Amino acid sequence: QKEVEQDPGPLSVPEGAIVSLNCTYSNSAFQYFMWYRQYSRKGPELLMYTYSSGNKEDGRFTAQVDKSSKYISLFIRDSQPSDSATYLCAMSPQSGGYQKVTFGTGTKLQVIP
Amino acid sequence: GAVVSQHPSRVICKSGTSVKIECRSLDFQATTMFWYRQFPKQSLMLMATSNEGSKATYEQGVEKDKFLINHASLTLSTLTVASAHPEDSSFYICSARQLAGNTIYFGEGSWLTVV
């Protein structure tokens, strides 16, 4: 079993829809969670990060963490064609230093005009 | 957000030659930098973790003699692909972790084509 599981998609939604992207994990040591967006042929771009369970909102994006279920989500409201990209979740143990970050495989999202 | 610069963005080299890719954190200090490889339509594959002032830690299956990593300062890490072959053609991406905290920022990636 992989430490981080993420549905690769592709996920196709109409413009304006609410998108839900999810990852599950098995390592209870993970305390720090990140979401990245990667456009084709580009490096990943950090969207959001969070330490705690609950919701964190930034514009149209909401990151949700449920540590009891080992489940994290990224919601995109009012999705736009420019949101079409691959979304990667990432996580690591909380403490700093040289902790390894584990990535999901990425979910490809396509927002159709 | 923090900026990580990767250079060159594209490089074409002849088989048997060596290629160096630089990764710089422009506005923060990075004790740890990571090097990834990504094949088309596939996820990031961690190759090695580079810690400033010490030897890199390579993932299983990655040849340390072929992918030479140097992390000489808190803002610069380099990946040298030694004696490159066509099968080394890929998208190489670096990332850097800020000295304070766990946030990781990625470079734009470098496309390597070996002919």
XYZ file of N, CA and C in Angstrom:
684
model
N 0.846 -1.195 0.000
C 0.000 0.000 0.000
C 0.882 1.245 0.000
N 0.563 2.186 -0.896
C 1.296 3.432 -0.941
C 0.972 4.260 0.294
N 1.939 5.078 0.701
C 1.699 5.952 1.847
C 0.640 6.992 1.534
N 0.607 7.459 0.300
C -0.357 8.476 -0.117
C -1.062 7.985 -1.380
N -2.360 7.974 -1.353
C -3.156 7.537 -2.495
C -3.929 8.715 -3.061
N -3.875 8.839 -4.370
C -4.588 9.936 -5.023
C -5.116 9.435 -6.356
N -6.375 9.651 -6.604
C -6.988 9.217 -7.856
C -6.386 10.006 -9.010
N -5.838 9.339 -10.010
C -5.171 10.072 -11.099
C -6.107 10.786 -12.053
N -7.406 10.457 -11.983
C -8.363 11.054 -12.904
C -8.202 10.452 -14.297
N -8.464 11.180 -15.371
C -8.757 12.603 -15.376
C -10.162 12.923 -14.889
N -10.310 14.106 -14.347
C -11.575 14.600 -13.852
C -12.004 15.764 -14.740
N -13.138 15.616 -15.378
C -13.642 16.669 -16.269
C -14.898 17.285 -15.679
N -14.912 18.606 -15.574
C -16.061 19.304 -15.006
C -16.387 20.509 -15.880
N -17.640 20.952 -15.847
C -17.977 22.164 -16.602
C -17.522 23.405 -15.852
N -17.276 24.445 -16.567
C -16.880 25.710 -15.959
C -17.914 26.145 -14.926
N -17.435 26.603 -13.785
C -18.325 27.055 -12.723
C -18.632 25.992 -11.679
N -18.285 24.760 -11.958
C -18.573 23.673 -11.013
C -17.653 23.751 -9.802
N -18.085 23.091 -8.741
C -17.224 22.923 -7.566
C -16.464 21.612 -7.750
N -15.158 21.723 -7.599
C -14.300 20.553 -7.795
C -13.810 20.056 -6.432
N -13.812 18.764 -6.270
C -13.297 18.147 -5.050
C -12.168 17.200 -5.416
N -10.994 17.474 -4.898
C -9.823 16.631 -5.135
C -9.410 16.038 -3.792
N -9.054 14.760 -3.793
C -8.853 14.088 -2.518
C -7.595 13.241 -2.482
N -7.077 13.068 -1.269
C -5.970 12.144 -1.029
C -6.214 11.431 0.287
N -5.833 10.177 0.333
C -5.831 9.456 1.588
C -4.393 9.067 1.905
N -4.136 8.871 3.175
C -2.783 8.500 3.563
C -2.830 7.480 4.683
N -1.726 6.790 4.865
C -1.697 5.713 5.854
C -0.759 6.019 7.022
N 0.139 6.962 6.846
C 1.140 7.257 7.871
C 0.606 8.309 8.835
N 0.326 7.898 10.064
C -0.242 8.830 11.039
C 0.762 9.888 11.485
N 2.014 9.722 11.100
C 3.028 10.725 11.449
C 2.894 11.992 10.608
N 2.190 11.909 9.485
C 2.029 13.095 8.647
C 1.224 14.150 9.383
N 1.788 15.353 9.425
C 1.142 16.441 10.151
C 1.031 17.711 9.298
N 1.744 17.731 8.193
C 1.848 18.944 7.390
C 1.419 18.587 5.979
N 0.452 19.329 5.479
C -0.188 18.933 4.230
C -0.145 20.083 3.225
N 0.151 19.741 2.002
C 0.292 20.746 0.955
C -0.463 20.323 -0.305
N -0.882 21.300 -1.055
C -1.465 21.071 -2.377
C -0.690 21.896 -3.402
N -0.361 21.224 -4.503
C 0.358 21.874 -5.584
C -0.456 21.751 -6.868
N -0.271 22.718 -7.744
C -0.870 22.697 -9.068
C 0.266 22.659 -10.080
N 0.153 21.746 -11.031
C 1.188 21.639 -12.050
C 0.558 21.728 -13.427
N 0.914 22.783 -14.143
C 0.510 22.891 -15.532
C 1.447 22.040 -16.369
N 0.958 21.685 -17.551
C 1.734 20.812 -18.409
C 3.110 21.413 -18.703
N 4.143 20.621 -18.568
C 5.507 21.001 -18.903
C 6.061 22.117 -18.006
N 5.498 22.231 -16.794
C 5.977 23.237 -15.836
C 6.222 22.574 -14.490
N 6.990 23.258 -13.623
C 7.171 22.769 -12.279
C 5.933 23.009 -11.433
N 5.694 22.204 -10.397
C 4.531 22.397 -9.525
C 4.575 23.737 -8.793
N 3.407 24.283 -8.571
C 3.243 25.569 -7.881
C 2.481 25.324 -6.581
N 3.023 25.808 -5.478
C 2.351 25.620 -4.194
C 1.059 26.427 -4.153
N -0.035 25.765 -3.830
C -1.331 26.437 -3.696
C -1.638 26.742 -2.244
N -1.550 25.717 -1.414
C -1.925 25.895 -0.020
C -1.167 24.903 0.841
N -1.030 25.262 2.111
C -0.472 24.321 3.058
C -1.192 24.497 4.388
N -1.245 23.429 5.150
C -1.920 23.493 6.437
C -1.338 22.463 7.387
N -1.359 22.816 8.654
C -0.882 21.899 9.685
C -2.027 21.139 10.347
N -3.158 21.792 10.480
C -4.147 21.262 11.407
C -5.362 20.673 10.705
N -6.105 19.920 11.435
C -7.381 19.433 10.930
C -8.332 20.606 10.769
N -9.282 20.446 9.892
C -10.240 21.512 9.642
C -10.058 22.097 8.265
N -10.617 23.265 8.081
C -10.602 23.912 6.773
C -9.701 25.131 6.747
N -9.096 25.357 5.597
C -8.328 26.579 5.372
C -8.721 27.119 4.010
N -9.107 28.367 3.966
C -9.624 28.944 2.730
C -8.685 30.003 2.183
N -8.563 30.011 0.851
C -7.773 31.042 0.182
C -8.422 31.317 -1.172
N -9.215 32.362 -1.208
C -9.911 32.690 -2.447
C -10.888 31.588 -2.826
N -10.749 31.061 -4.027
C -11.660 30.006 -4.481
C -11.244 28.618 -3.985
N -10.131 28.540 -3.292
C -9.602 27.248 -2.849
C -9.835 27.043 -1.352
N -10.242 25.831 -1.008
C -10.374 25.441 0.392
C -9.683 24.106 0.589
N -8.749 24.076 1.534
C -8.083 22.827 1.887
C -8.722 22.292 3.153
N -8.999 21.015 3.154
C -9.649 20.372 4.293
C -8.824 19.171 4.719
N -8.615 19.041 6.010
C -7.836 17.929 6.551
C -8.656 17.224 7.619
N -8.746 15.920 7.522
C -9.396 15.095 8.536
C -8.388 14.054 8.977
N -7.694 14.357 10.046
C -6.625 13.464 10.488
C -7.178 12.155 11.036
N -8.365 12.187 11.603
C -8.923 10.961 12.164
C -9.200 9.944 11.060
N -9.553 10.439 9.881
C -9.819 9.559 8.751
C -8.628 9.452 7.811
N -7.594 10.223 8.077
C -6.408 10.266 7.218
C -6.829 10.607 5.785
N -7.474 11.755 5.676
C -8.105 12.131 4.412
C -7.979 13.634 4.253
N -7.475 14.062 3.098
C -7.413 15.495 2.842
C -8.085 15.809 1.516
N -8.596 17.013 1.434
C -9.305 17.431 0.228
C -8.913 18.841 -0.152
N -9.045 19.108 -1.437
C -8.919 20.467 -1.957
C -10.187 20.749 -2.758
N -10.891 21.806 -2.370
C -12.090 22.207 -3.091
C -11.798 23.465 -3.908
N -12.280 23.459 -5.120
C -12.159 24.637 -5.981
C -13.561 25.093 -6.321
N -13.889 26.316 -5.917
C -15.215 26.864 -6.233
C -15.148 27.617 -7.554
N -16.300 27.690 -8.227
C -16.401 28.461 -9.464
C -15.206 28.147 -10.382
N -15.052 26.884 -10.689
C -13.882 26.451 -11.449
C -13.813 27.139 -12.817
N -12.598 27.408 -13.223
C -12.324 28.110 -14.470
C -11.478 27.230 -15.399
N -11.560 27.459 -16.693
C -10.689 26.696 -17.608
C -9.213 26.807 -17.242
N -8.818 27.942 -16.666
C -7.423 28.114 -16.269
C -7.025 27.236 -15.081
N -8.022 26.628 -14.445
C -7.723 25.689 -13.357
C -7.337 24.311 -13.894
N -7.476 24.117 -15.189
C -7.132 22.826 -15.786
C -5.636 22.572 -15.604
N -5.320 21.540 -14.874
C -3.941 21.234 -14.513
C -3.940 19.911 -13.758
N -2.776 19.486 -13.347
C -2.659 18.332 -12.457
C -2.436 18.833 -11.041
N -3.203 18.302 -10.104
C -3.122 18.738 -8.713
C -2.484 17.633 -7.880
N -1.454 18.002 -7.173
C -0.696 17.052 -6.360
C -0.889 17.374 -4.881
N -1.184 16.342 -4.106
C -1.152 16.526 -2.663
C 0.228 16.089 -2.175
N 0.641 16.649 -1.057
C 1.936 16.297 -0.484
C 1.838 16.400 1.025
N 2.618 15.619 1.733
C 2.563 15.641 3.179
C 3.879 15.193 3.786
N 4.100 15.642 5.021
C 5.322 15.275 5.727
C 5.066 15.314 7.226
N 5.934 14.689 7.995
C 5.849 14.830 9.446
C 6.045 16.289 9.840
N 5.501 16.690 10.932
C 5.457 18.106 11.273
C 6.816 18.718 11.544
N 7.659 17.959 12.214
C 8.901 18.562 12.656
C 9.746 19.000 11.473
N 10.527 19.993 11.683
C 11.330 20.551 10.602
C 12.548 19.710 10.328
N 13.585 20.344 9.821
C 14.791 19.594 9.509
C 14.680 18.938 8.163
N 15.071 17.706 8.073
C 15.203 17.055 6.779
C 14.128 16.015 6.536
N 12.922 16.301 6.996
C 11.852 15.337 6.818
C 11.492 15.182 5.347
N 11.303 13.963 4.958
C 10.957 13.663 3.577
C 9.503 14.030 3.318
N 9.258 14.576 2.152
C 7.897 14.910 1.751
C 7.417 13.829 0.799
N 6.239 13.339 1.033
C 5.652 12.298 0.189
C 4.538 12.901 -0.647
N 4.595 12.656 -1.942
C 3.610 13.213 -2.872
C 2.615 12.154 -3.316
N 1.406 12.591 -3.586
C 0.467 11.759 -4.310
C 0.844 11.746 -5.776
N 0.187 10.897 -6.543
C 0.522 10.772 -7.958
C -0.065 11.888 -8.801
N -0.997 12.658 -8.210
C -1.588 13.765 -8.949
C -2.909 13.400 -9.586
N -3.827 14.360 -9.587
C -5.122 14.211 -10.273
C -5.176 15.234 -11.394
N -5.432 14.752 -12.590
C -5.537 15.664 -13.725
C -6.948 16.205 -13.808
N -7.073 17.508 -13.794
C -8.363 18.191 -13.848
C -8.507 18.933 -15.162
N -9.668 18.773 -15.770
C -9.985 19.541 -16.972
C -11.296 20.263 -16.748
N -11.263 21.591 -16.851
C -12.460 22.404 -16.722
C -12.883 22.831 -18.110
N -14.082 22.414 -18.480
C -14.553 22.622 -19.849
C -15.375 23.897 -19.939
N -15.025 24.795 -20.854
C -15.780 26.068 -20.974
C -17.235 25.824 -21.369
N 5.046 34.375 -3.177
C 5.678 33.197 -2.593
C 7.145 33.126 -2.938
N 7.812 32.209 -2.301
C 9.251 32.049 -2.512
C 9.527 31.590 -3.938
N 10.705 31.966 -4.429
C 11.054 31.663 -5.804
C 12.237 30.725 -5.850
N 12.086 29.693 -6.661
C 13.182 28.769 -6.925
C 13.468 28.822 -8.419
N 14.686 29.121 -8.747
C 15.083 29.252 -10.137
C 15.863 28.030 -10.580
N 15.516 27.524 -11.746
C 16.195 26.356 -12.268
C 16.745 26.716 -13.641
N 17.974 26.299 -13.898
C 18.622 26.668 -15.142
C 19.535 25.559 -15.619
N 19.561 25.204 -16.901
C 18.739 25.777 -17.957
C 17.338 25.185 -17.975
N 16.421 25.841 -18.635
C 15.065 25.312 -18.731
C 14.987 24.213 -19.793
N 15.834 24.329 -20.782
C 15.900 23.287 -21.812
C 17.351 23.085 -22.207
N 17.724 21.851 -22.414
C 19.077 21.556 -22.876
C 19.042 20.312 -23.759
N 19.768 20.407 -24.832
C 19.949 19.267 -25.730
C 21.432 18.949 -25.747
N 21.761 17.709 -25.525
C 23.176 17.354 -25.516
C 23.390 16.049 -26.277
N 24.624 15.832 -26.625
C 24.969 14.600 -27.343
C 25.189 13.473 -26.351
N 24.890 12.288 -26.775
C 25.083 11.111 -25.948
C 26.551 11.011 -25.534
N 26.768 10.743 -24.251
C 28.129 10.623 -23.743
C 28.666 11.858 -23.059
N 28.000 12.976 -23.265
C 28.430 14.213 -22.608
C 27.730 14.358 -21.263
N 28.233 15.283 -20.456
C 27.646 15.544 -19.138
C 26.902 16.873 -19.148
N 25.849 16.933 -18.378
C 25.006 18.131 -18.324
C 24.786 18.525 -16.872
N 24.916 19.818 -16.607
C 24.702 20.312 -15.249
C 23.456 21.175 -15.202
N 22.624 20.924 -14.209
C 21.408 21.720 -13.992
C 21.524 22.383 -12.628
N 21.241 23.668 -12.589
C 21.342 24.420 -11.341
C 19.967 24.694 -10.748
N 19.914 24.688 -9.450
C 18.695 25.016 -8.719
C 19.049 26.029 -7.651
N 18.433 27.201 -7.737
C 18.731 28.281 -6.789
C 17.471 28.752 -6.087
N 17.567 28.899 -4.769
C 16.497 29.563 -4.034
C 16.852 31.049 -4.015
N 15.977 31.871 -4.581
C 16.340 33.268 -4.824
C 16.093 34.183 -3.627
N 15.105 33.878 -2.829
C 14.777 34.805 -1.753
C 14.639 34.127 -0.404
N 15.215 32.928 -0.284
C 15.206 32.273 1.019
C 16.363 31.292 1.088
N 16.687 30.883 2.288
C 17.735 29.891 2.477
C 17.114 28.506 2.580
N 17.730 27.582 1.896
C 17.194 26.227 1.824
C 18.231 25.235 2.320
N 17.951 24.627 3.478
C 18.879 23.612 3.956
C 18.727 22.321 3.156
N 17.553 22.116 2.620
C 17.290 20.883 1.897
C 16.724 21.184 0.521
N 17.303 20.544 -0.468
C 16.754 20.621 -1.822
C 16.507 19.210 -2.320
N 15.504 19.068 -3.145
C 15.102 17.772 -3.659
C 15.192 17.785 -5.182
N 15.583 16.657 -5.723
C 15.632 16.520 -7.180
C 14.665 15.419 -7.604
N 13.864 15.757 -8.619
C 12.857 14.838 -9.117
C 13.052 14.627 -10.610
N 12.498 13.547 -11.055
C 12.434 13.278 -12.478
C 10.968 12.992 -12.803
N 10.527 13.461 -13.931
C 9.132 13.234 -14.306
C 9.043 12.862 -15.780
N 8.476 11.703 -16.023
C 8.234 11.281 -17.398
C 6.862 11.787 -17.822
N 6.639 11.907 -19.134
C 5.364 12.450 -19.617
C 4.157 11.746 -19.002
N 3.239 12.518 -18.500
C 1.968 12.051 -17.951
C 2.156 11.171 -16.716
N 3.290 11.274 -16.100
C 3.529 10.521 -14.864
C 3.845 11.470 -13.715
N 3.815 10.918 -12.513
C 4.018 11.743 -11.337
C 5.503 12.031 -11.125
N 5.766 12.887 -10.161
C 7.138 13.182 -9.783
C 7.788 11.954 -9.166
N 9.017 11.703 -9.544
C 9.760 10.606 -8.939
C 10.958 11.208 -8.221
N 10.983 11.078 -6.908
C 12.083 11.633 -6.137
C 13.359 10.859 -6.458
N 14.394 11.610 -6.827
C 15.679 10.980 -7.129
C 16.606 11.039 -5.912
N 16.668 12.215 -5.303
C 17.609 12.380 -4.206
C 17.257 13.602 -3.381
N 17.710 13.563 -2.153
C 17.554 14.685 -1.237
C 18.927 15.252 -0.965
N 19.033 16.546 -1.151
C 20.324 17.210 -1.064
C 20.348 18.126 0.153
N 21.249 17.857 1.068
C 21.377 18.682 2.262
C 22.657 19.511 2.181
N 22.549 20.763 2.484
C 23.681 21.679 2.376
C 24.858 21.189 3.212
N 25.988 21.076 2.575
C 27.211 20.712 3.273
C 27.412 19.228 3.503
N 26.500 18.402 3.041
C 26.688 16.966 3.229
C 26.312 16.220 1.946
N 26.612 14.937 1.956
C 26.334 14.144 0.752
C 24.829 13.971 0.562
N 24.445 13.882 -0.690
C 23.027 13.695 -1.003
C 22.597 12.273 -0.648
N 21.323 12.155 -0.342
C 20.723 10.844 -0.084
C 19.921 10.441 -1.308
N 20.291 9.330 -1.914
C 19.660 8.900 -3.152
C 18.559 7.876 -2.872
N 17.520 7.945 -3.683
C 16.454 6.965 -3.582
C 16.912 5.649 -4.212
N 16.262 4.607 -3.807
C 16.612 3.287 -4.322
C 16.480 3.258 -5.834
N 17.481 2.710 -6.481
C 17.443 2.570 -7.932
C 18.041 3.746 -8.685
N 18.399 4.803 -7.991
C 19.002 5.967 -8.643
C 20.518 5.858 -8.532
N 21.197 5.915 -9.666
C 22.640 5.753 -9.678
C 23.337 7.029 -9.235
N 23.989 6.979 -8.104
C 24.650 8.163 -7.572
C 25.843 8.584 -8.415
N 26.440 7.639 -9.126
C 27.589 7.985 -9.961
C 27.163 8.613 -11.282
N 25.912 8.456 -11.606
C 25.413 9.016 -12.848
C 24.739 10.370 -12.597
N 24.041 10.450 -11.497
C 23.340 11.696 -11.149
C 24.049 12.303 -9.937
N 24.977 13.184 -10.245
C 25.841 13.758 -9.222
C 25.194 15.026 -8.668
N 25.011 15.036 -7.373
C 24.344 16.173 -6.749
C 25.298 16.861 -5.785
N 25.348 18.175 -5.906
C 26.167 18.993 -5.033
C 25.325 20.116 -4.456
N 25.395 20.275 -3.157
C 24.624 21.339 -2.486
C 25.626 22.187 -1.715
N 26.260 23.090 -2.445
C 27.414 23.808 -1.918
C 27.053 24.954 -0.983
N 25.851 25.470 -1.108
C 25.472 26.603 -0.273
C 23.990 26.501 0.064
N 23.536 27.422 0.901
C 22.134 27.400 1.318
C 21.183 27.859 0.228
N 21.730 28.269 -0.910
C 20.866 28.736 -1.986
C 21.117 28.037 -3.315
N 22.015 27.085 -3.359
C 22.358 26.471 -4.642
C 22.595 24.978 -4.514
N 21.930 24.230 -5.380
C 22.205 22.808 -5.538
C 22.329 22.530 -7.030
N 23.205 21.618 -7.392
C 23.364 21.275 -8.807
C 23.213 19.771 -9.007
N 22.632 19.438 -10.141
C 22.500 18.046 -10.577
C 23.299 17.913 -11.860
N 24.254 17.014 -11.866
C 25.018 16.739 -13.080
C 24.679 15.343 -13.563
N 24.201 15.266 -14.783
C 23.944 13.975 -15.415
C 25.209 13.596 -16.165
N 25.893 12.606 -15.648
C 27.184 12.227 -16.212
C 27.002 11.234 -17.362
N 27.772 11.443 -18.414
C 27.729 10.551 -19.567
C 26.282 10.241 -19.949
N 25.579 11.272 -20.319
C 24.137 11.137 -20.570
C 23.856 10.237 -21.762
N 22.765 9.508 -21.671
C 22.288 8.655 -22.754
C 20.848 9.019 -23.088
N 20.372 8.631 -24.242
C 18.995 8.990 -24.625
C 17.943 8.628 -23.579
N 18.148 7.531 -22.867
C 17.160 7.143 -21.850
C 17.142 8.090 -20.653
N 18.142 8.968 -20.552
C 18.149 9.974 -19.490
C 17.307 11.188 -19.864
N 16.847 11.228 -21.094
C 15.993 12.344 -21.525
C 14.729 12.362 -20.666
N 14.459 13.503 -20.077
C 13.344 13.591 -19.139
C 13.184 15.036 -18.681
N 12.194 15.251 -17.862
C 11.940 16.543 -17.216
C 12.476 16.430 -15.795
N 13.455 17.257 -15.464
C 14.057 17.223 -14.142
C 13.611 18.461 -13.372
N 13.132 18.247 -12.156
C 12.603 19.340 -11.349
C 13.296 19.341 -9.992
N 13.634 20.530 -9.526
C 14.178 20.639 -8.175
C 13.162 21.337 -7.293
N 13.288 21.124 -6.013
C 12.493 21.883 -5.054
C 13.363 22.203 -3.853
N 12.962 23.195 -3.111
C 13.752 23.640 -1.974
C 12.853 23.855 -0.775
N 13.340 23.406 0.365
C 12.586 23.603 1.609
C 13.190 24.774 2.347
N 12.342 25.688 2.785
C 12.829 26.841 3.531
C 13.530 26.402 4.813
N 14.528 27.179 5.221
C 15.272 26.902 6.445
C 14.324 26.823 7.634
N 13.366 27.729 7.664
C 12.378 27.712 8.741
C 11.066 27.174 8.187
N 10.613 26.079 8.696
C 9.330 25.546 8.251
C 9.461 24.396 7.285
N 8.329 23.904 6.843
C 8.303 22.725 5.983
C 7.884 23.012 4.552
N 7.547 24.253 4.261
C 7.025 24.550 2.938
C 8.092 24.321 1.875
N 7.664 23.677 0.806
C 8.575 23.344 -0.291
C 8.138 24.082 -1.536
N 9.100 24.680 -2.201
C 8.832 25.402 -3.438
C 9.616 24.755 -4.568
N 8.961 24.698 -5.724
C 9.549 24.031 -6.871
C 10.142 25.009 -7.874
N 11.152 24.536 -8.573
C 11.647 25.248 -9.741
C 10.736 24.973 -10.921
N 11.023 25.626 -12.025
C 10.203 25.491 -13.226
C 10.520 24.221 -14.006
N 11.592 23.549 -13.635
C 11.938 22.316 -14.326
C 12.911 22.525 -15.472
N 13.595 21.469 -15.802
C 14.561 21.498 -16.917
C 14.313 20.305 -17.826
N 14.098 20.614 -19.096
C 13.906 19.535 -20.077
C 15.264 19.138 -20.634
N 15.588 17.880 -20.445
C 16.844 17.359 -20.983
C 16.528 16.411 -22.130
N 17.141 16.681 -23.257
C 17.031 15.784 -24.407
C 18.436 15.349 -24.784
N 18.652 14.055 -24.789
C 19.952 13.516 -25.154
C 19.821 12.858 -26.530
N 20.639 13.332 -27.459
C 20.516 12.823 -28.836
C 21.737 11.996 -29.215
